[in-house]
C-alpha positions as MATLAB code, in Angstrom:
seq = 'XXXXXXXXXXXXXXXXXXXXXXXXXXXXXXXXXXXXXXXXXXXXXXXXXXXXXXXXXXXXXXXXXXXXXXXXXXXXXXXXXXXXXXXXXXXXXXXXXXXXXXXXXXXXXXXXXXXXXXXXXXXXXXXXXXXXXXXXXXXXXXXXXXXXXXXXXXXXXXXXXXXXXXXXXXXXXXXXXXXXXXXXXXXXXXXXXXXXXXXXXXXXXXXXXXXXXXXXXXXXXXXXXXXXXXXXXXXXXXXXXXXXXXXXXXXXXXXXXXXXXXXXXXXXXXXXXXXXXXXXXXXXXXXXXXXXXXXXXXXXXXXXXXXXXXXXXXXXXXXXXX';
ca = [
     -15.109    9.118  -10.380;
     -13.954    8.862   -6.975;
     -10.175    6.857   -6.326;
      -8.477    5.602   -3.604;
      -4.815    5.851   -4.405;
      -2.298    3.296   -1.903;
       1.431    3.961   -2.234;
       4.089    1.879   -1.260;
       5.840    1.462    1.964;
       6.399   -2.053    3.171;
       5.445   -2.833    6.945;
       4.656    0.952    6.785;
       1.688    0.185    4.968;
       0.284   -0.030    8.952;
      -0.082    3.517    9.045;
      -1.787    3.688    5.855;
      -4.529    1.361    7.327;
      -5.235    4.019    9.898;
      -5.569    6.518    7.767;
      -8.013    4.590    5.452;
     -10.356    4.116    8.429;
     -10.346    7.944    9.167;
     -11.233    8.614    5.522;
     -13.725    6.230    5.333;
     -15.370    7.261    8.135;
     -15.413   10.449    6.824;
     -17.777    9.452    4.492;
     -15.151    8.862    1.032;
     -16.288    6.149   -0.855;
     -14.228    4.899   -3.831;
     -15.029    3.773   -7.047;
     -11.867    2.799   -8.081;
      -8.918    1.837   -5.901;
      -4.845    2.097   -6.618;
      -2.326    0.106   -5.128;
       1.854   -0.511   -5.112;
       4.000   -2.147   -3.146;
       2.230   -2.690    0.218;
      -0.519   -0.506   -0.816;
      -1.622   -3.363   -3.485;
      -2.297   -5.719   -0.757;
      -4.380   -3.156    1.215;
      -6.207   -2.596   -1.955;
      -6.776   -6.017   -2.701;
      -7.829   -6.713    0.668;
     -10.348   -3.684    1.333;
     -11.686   -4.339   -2.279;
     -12.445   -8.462   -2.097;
     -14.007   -7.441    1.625;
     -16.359   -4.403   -0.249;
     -17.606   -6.932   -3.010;
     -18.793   -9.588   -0.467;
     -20.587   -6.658    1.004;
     -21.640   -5.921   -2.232;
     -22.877   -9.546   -2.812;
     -24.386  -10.144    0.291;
     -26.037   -7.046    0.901;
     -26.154   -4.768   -1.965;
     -24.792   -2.016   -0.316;
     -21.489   -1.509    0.762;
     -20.588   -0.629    4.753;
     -16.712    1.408    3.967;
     -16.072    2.340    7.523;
     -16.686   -1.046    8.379;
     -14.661   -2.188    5.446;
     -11.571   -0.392    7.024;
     -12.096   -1.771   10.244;
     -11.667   -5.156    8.986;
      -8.576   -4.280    7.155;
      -7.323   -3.104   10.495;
      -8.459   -6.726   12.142;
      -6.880   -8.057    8.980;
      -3.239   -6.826   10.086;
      -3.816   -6.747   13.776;
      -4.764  -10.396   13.640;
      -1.743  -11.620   10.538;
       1.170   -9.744   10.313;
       2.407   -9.568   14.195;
       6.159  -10.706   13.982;
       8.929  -11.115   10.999;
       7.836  -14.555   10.264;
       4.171  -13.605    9.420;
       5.765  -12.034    6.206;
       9.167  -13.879    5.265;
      11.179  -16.525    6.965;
      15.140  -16.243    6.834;
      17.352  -18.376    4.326;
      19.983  -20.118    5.673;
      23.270  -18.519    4.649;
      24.712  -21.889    3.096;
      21.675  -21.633    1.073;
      21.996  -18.444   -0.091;
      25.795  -19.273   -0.693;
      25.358  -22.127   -2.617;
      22.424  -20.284   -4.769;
      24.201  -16.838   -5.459;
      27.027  -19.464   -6.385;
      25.056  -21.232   -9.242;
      23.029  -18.110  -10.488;
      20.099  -18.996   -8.662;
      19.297  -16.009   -6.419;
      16.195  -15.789   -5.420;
      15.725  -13.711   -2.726;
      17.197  -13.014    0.697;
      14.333  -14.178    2.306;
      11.213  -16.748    2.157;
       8.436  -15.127    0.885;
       5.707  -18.088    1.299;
       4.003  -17.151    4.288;
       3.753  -13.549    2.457;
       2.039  -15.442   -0.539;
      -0.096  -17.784    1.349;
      -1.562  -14.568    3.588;
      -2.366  -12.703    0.019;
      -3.608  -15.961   -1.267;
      -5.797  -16.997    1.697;
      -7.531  -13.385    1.877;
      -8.001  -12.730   -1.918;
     -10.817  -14.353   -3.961;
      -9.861  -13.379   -7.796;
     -13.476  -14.380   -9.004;
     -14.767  -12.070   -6.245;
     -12.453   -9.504   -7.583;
     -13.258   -9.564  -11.425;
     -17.208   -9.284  -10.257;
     -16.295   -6.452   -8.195;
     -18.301   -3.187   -8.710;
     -15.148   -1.330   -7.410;
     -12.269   -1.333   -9.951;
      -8.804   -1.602   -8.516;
      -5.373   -1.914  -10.172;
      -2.373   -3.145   -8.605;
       1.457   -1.929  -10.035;
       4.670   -3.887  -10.574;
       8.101   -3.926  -12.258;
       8.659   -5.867  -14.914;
      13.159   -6.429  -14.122;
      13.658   -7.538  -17.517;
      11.908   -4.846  -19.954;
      11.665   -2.012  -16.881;
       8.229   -1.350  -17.595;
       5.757   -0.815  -15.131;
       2.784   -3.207  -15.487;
      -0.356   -1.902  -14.507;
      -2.922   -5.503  -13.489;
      -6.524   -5.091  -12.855;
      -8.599   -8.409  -11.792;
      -9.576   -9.065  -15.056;
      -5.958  -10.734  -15.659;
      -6.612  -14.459  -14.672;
      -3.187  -13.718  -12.710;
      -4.025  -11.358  -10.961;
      -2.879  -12.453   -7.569;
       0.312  -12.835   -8.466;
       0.365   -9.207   -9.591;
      -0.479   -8.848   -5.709;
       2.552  -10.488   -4.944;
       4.906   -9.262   -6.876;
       4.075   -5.993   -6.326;
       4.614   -6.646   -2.642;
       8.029   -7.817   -3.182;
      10.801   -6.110   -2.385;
      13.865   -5.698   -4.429;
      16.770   -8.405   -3.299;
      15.675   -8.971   -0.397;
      12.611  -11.254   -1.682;
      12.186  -12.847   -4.745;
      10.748  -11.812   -8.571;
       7.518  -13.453   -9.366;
       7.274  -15.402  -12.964;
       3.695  -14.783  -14.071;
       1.848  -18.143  -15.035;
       5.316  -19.293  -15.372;
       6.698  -17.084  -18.445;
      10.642  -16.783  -18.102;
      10.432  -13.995  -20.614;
       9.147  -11.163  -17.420;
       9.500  -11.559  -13.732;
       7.653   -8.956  -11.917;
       9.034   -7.025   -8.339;
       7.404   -4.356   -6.376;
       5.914   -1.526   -8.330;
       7.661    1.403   -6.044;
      10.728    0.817   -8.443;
       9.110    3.307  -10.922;
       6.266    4.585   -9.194;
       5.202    4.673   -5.406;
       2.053    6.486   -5.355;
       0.269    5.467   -8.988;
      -1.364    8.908   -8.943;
      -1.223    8.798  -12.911;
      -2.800    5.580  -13.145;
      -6.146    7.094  -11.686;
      -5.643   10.076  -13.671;
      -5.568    8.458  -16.516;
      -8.571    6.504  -16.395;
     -10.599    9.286  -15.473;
     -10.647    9.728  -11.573;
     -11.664   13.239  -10.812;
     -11.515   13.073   -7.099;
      -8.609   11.556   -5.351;
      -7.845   10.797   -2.755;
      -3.743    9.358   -2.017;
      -2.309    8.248    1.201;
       1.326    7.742    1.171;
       3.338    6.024    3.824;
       6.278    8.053    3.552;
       7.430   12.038    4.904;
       8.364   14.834    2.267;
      11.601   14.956    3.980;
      14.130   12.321    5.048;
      15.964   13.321    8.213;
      19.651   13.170    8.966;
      19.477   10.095   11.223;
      21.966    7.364   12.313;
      22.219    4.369    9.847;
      24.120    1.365   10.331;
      25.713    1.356    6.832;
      27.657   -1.623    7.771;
      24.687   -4.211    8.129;
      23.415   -5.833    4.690;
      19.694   -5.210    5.768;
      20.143   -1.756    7.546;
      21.992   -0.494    4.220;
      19.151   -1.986    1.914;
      16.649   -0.532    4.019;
      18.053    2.968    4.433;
      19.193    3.133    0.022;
      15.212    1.735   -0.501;
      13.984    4.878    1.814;
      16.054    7.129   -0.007;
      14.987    6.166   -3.371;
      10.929    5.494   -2.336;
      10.926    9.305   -0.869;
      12.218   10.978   -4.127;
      10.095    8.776   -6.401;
       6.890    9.495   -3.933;
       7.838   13.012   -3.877;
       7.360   13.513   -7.615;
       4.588   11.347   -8.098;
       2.843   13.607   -5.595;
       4.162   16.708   -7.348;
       3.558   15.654  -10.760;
       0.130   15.247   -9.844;
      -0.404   18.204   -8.000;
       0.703   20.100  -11.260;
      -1.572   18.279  -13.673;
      -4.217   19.168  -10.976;
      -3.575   22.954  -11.423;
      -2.897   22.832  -14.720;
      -6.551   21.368  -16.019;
      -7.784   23.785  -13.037;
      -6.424   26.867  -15.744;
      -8.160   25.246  -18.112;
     -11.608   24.708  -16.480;
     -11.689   21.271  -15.324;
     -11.931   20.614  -11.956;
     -10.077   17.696  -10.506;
      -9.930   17.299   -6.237;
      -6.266   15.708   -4.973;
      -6.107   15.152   -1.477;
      -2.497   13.569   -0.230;
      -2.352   12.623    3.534;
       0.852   11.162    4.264;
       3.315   11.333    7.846;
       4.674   14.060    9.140;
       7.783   12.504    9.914;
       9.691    9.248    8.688;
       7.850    5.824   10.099;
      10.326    3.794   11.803;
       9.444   -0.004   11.471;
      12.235   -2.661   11.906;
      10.794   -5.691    8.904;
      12.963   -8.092   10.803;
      12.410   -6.842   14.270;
       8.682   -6.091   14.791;
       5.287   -7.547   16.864;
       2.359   -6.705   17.612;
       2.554   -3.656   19.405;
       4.434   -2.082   16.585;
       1.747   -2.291   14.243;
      -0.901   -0.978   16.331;
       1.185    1.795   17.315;
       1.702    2.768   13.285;
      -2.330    1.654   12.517;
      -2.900    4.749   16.130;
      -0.691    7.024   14.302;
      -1.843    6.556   10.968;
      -5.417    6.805   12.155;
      -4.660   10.229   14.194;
      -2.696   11.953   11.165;
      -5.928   11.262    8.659;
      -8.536   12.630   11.619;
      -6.218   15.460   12.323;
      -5.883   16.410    8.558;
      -9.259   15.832    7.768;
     -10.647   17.705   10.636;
      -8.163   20.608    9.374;
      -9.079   20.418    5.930;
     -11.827   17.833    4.995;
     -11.984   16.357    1.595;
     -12.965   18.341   -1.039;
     -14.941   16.207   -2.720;
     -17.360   15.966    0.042;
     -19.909   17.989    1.260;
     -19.520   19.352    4.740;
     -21.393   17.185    7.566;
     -22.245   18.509   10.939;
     -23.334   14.707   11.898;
     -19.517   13.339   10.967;
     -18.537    9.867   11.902;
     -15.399   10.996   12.910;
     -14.855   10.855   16.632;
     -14.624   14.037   18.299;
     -11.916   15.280   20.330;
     -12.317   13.642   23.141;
     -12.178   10.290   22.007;
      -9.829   10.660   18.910;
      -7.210    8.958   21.081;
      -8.735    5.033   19.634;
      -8.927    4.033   15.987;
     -12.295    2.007   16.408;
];
């Protein structure tokens, strides 16, 4: 079984877009796909757009799959207010006041984007499975939703939702869980796929091994959040990555062969969530894009059998990402 494993990263989650469309177009094509955080709503998205390929055509087209996810960003999430919208500060005053935080931003153009792009009866008669991860805050427990949960979508969401800064999501409107972004407990849900069986993986993460020793304005509420979220996300990714990477060896010793691929930046992504347009995102979707070809050009996938006729562009025009 072949899996696509998405991990978390917020806005980040434009460089994992690029890198989808370079493993596509290497020929990967996934039978089950993983997603948290940010990586849920690439999942969700690439998925619902494969089954009404799968409807229309009975066959499914990935490369040009990840091209429309790429279309899909290029064309929604351009500036701050794509995402969230700011709440007034008397609001939030009066609301922390009375126990009724809920977020320091608006999350409803967020939720109407997920909503208007995700069809949850095309998703439950998908041939491609996909899971989506998220936090329950009141037991801890990571909840693991496929589309089969009438609720799916807002699994999507909440998953997608960051910690303080935007709100928990109720499911169906039990007070008993509320659900925040998966990358709490796990960024990349390498286990997940494990355990159902995947035996070629495939994982791109949207964060570095290393964090670099970099100025941080410790001073501003959404600078300090941001900069205490990266800190955390890049030592939960890290052993995600390397708990997986053991299990890997370890059935290797003992005759099973599993394939793990993990193509993730070089270097930290720098993406300002309140300060971003356009040309930000295409720049991360370039590099993204030019990290996968470069990898897989270095190393392929092993789960694939070499091609001398590769979709991948060559050389000289590895500088685009259509």
């Amino acid at each position: 079984m072949k899996a696509l494993v998405l991990g978390g990263g917020s806005l980040k989650g434009a460089f994992q877009v690029g890198v989808i469309q370079a493993i596509l177009e290497k020929g990967f094509e996934p039978e089950m796909v993983y997603g948290v955080s940010v990586g849920s709503l690439n999942a969700s998205y690439m998925v619902n757009e494969a089954s009404k390929k799968s409807i229309e055509s009975k066959k499914i087209d990935w490369p040009t799959i990840s091209r429309q996810l790429i279309e899909f960003w290029v064309k929604n999430i351009t500036k701050p207010e794509d995402i969230a919208l700011m709440r007034s500060r008397f609001t939030l005053g009066v609301d922390t006041l009375m126990s009724r935080f809920d977020g320091l931003l608006d999350t409803t153009p967020l939720h109407n984007l997920v909503r208007n792009n995700i069809d949850p009866f095309i998703l439950r008669n998908s041939p491609i499975k996909i899971k989506v991860g998220a936090v329950d805050v009141i037991s801890g427990k990571m909840v693991y939703a496929s589309p089969q949960d009438e609720h799916f979508v807002e699994y999507v969401i909440a998953s997608s939702s960051l910690p303080t800064l935007m709100p928990a999501v109720t499911i169906a409107g039990q007070r008993k869980s509320a659900y925040l972004d998966g990358g709490m407990r796990v960024v990349a849900p390498l286990k997940a796929a494990l355990e159902d069986g995947a035996t070629e993986i495939v994982c791109v993460a949207c964060h570095a091994e290393h964090i670099y020793n970099e100025p941080v304005n410790y001073r501003n509420l959404f600078k300090l959040l941001d900069r205490v979220k990266d800190i955390n996300v890049n030592q939960i990714v890290n052993s995600d990555i390397a708990w997986a990477q053991a299990y890997v060896e370890k059935e290797g010793l003992k005759g099973r062969q599993l394939n793990l691929t993990v193509i993730r930046p070089h270097e930290p992504l720098h993406l300002d969530m309140l300060k971003f347009n356009s040309d930000d995102i295409v720049r991360l979707i370039v590099q993204g894009y030019q990290t996968g070809y470069e990898y897989l050009q270095a190393h392929g996938l092993p789960c694939l059998p070499p091609k001398t006729n590769s979709a991948v562009p060559t050389s000289e025009d590895s500088n685009g990402f259509e």
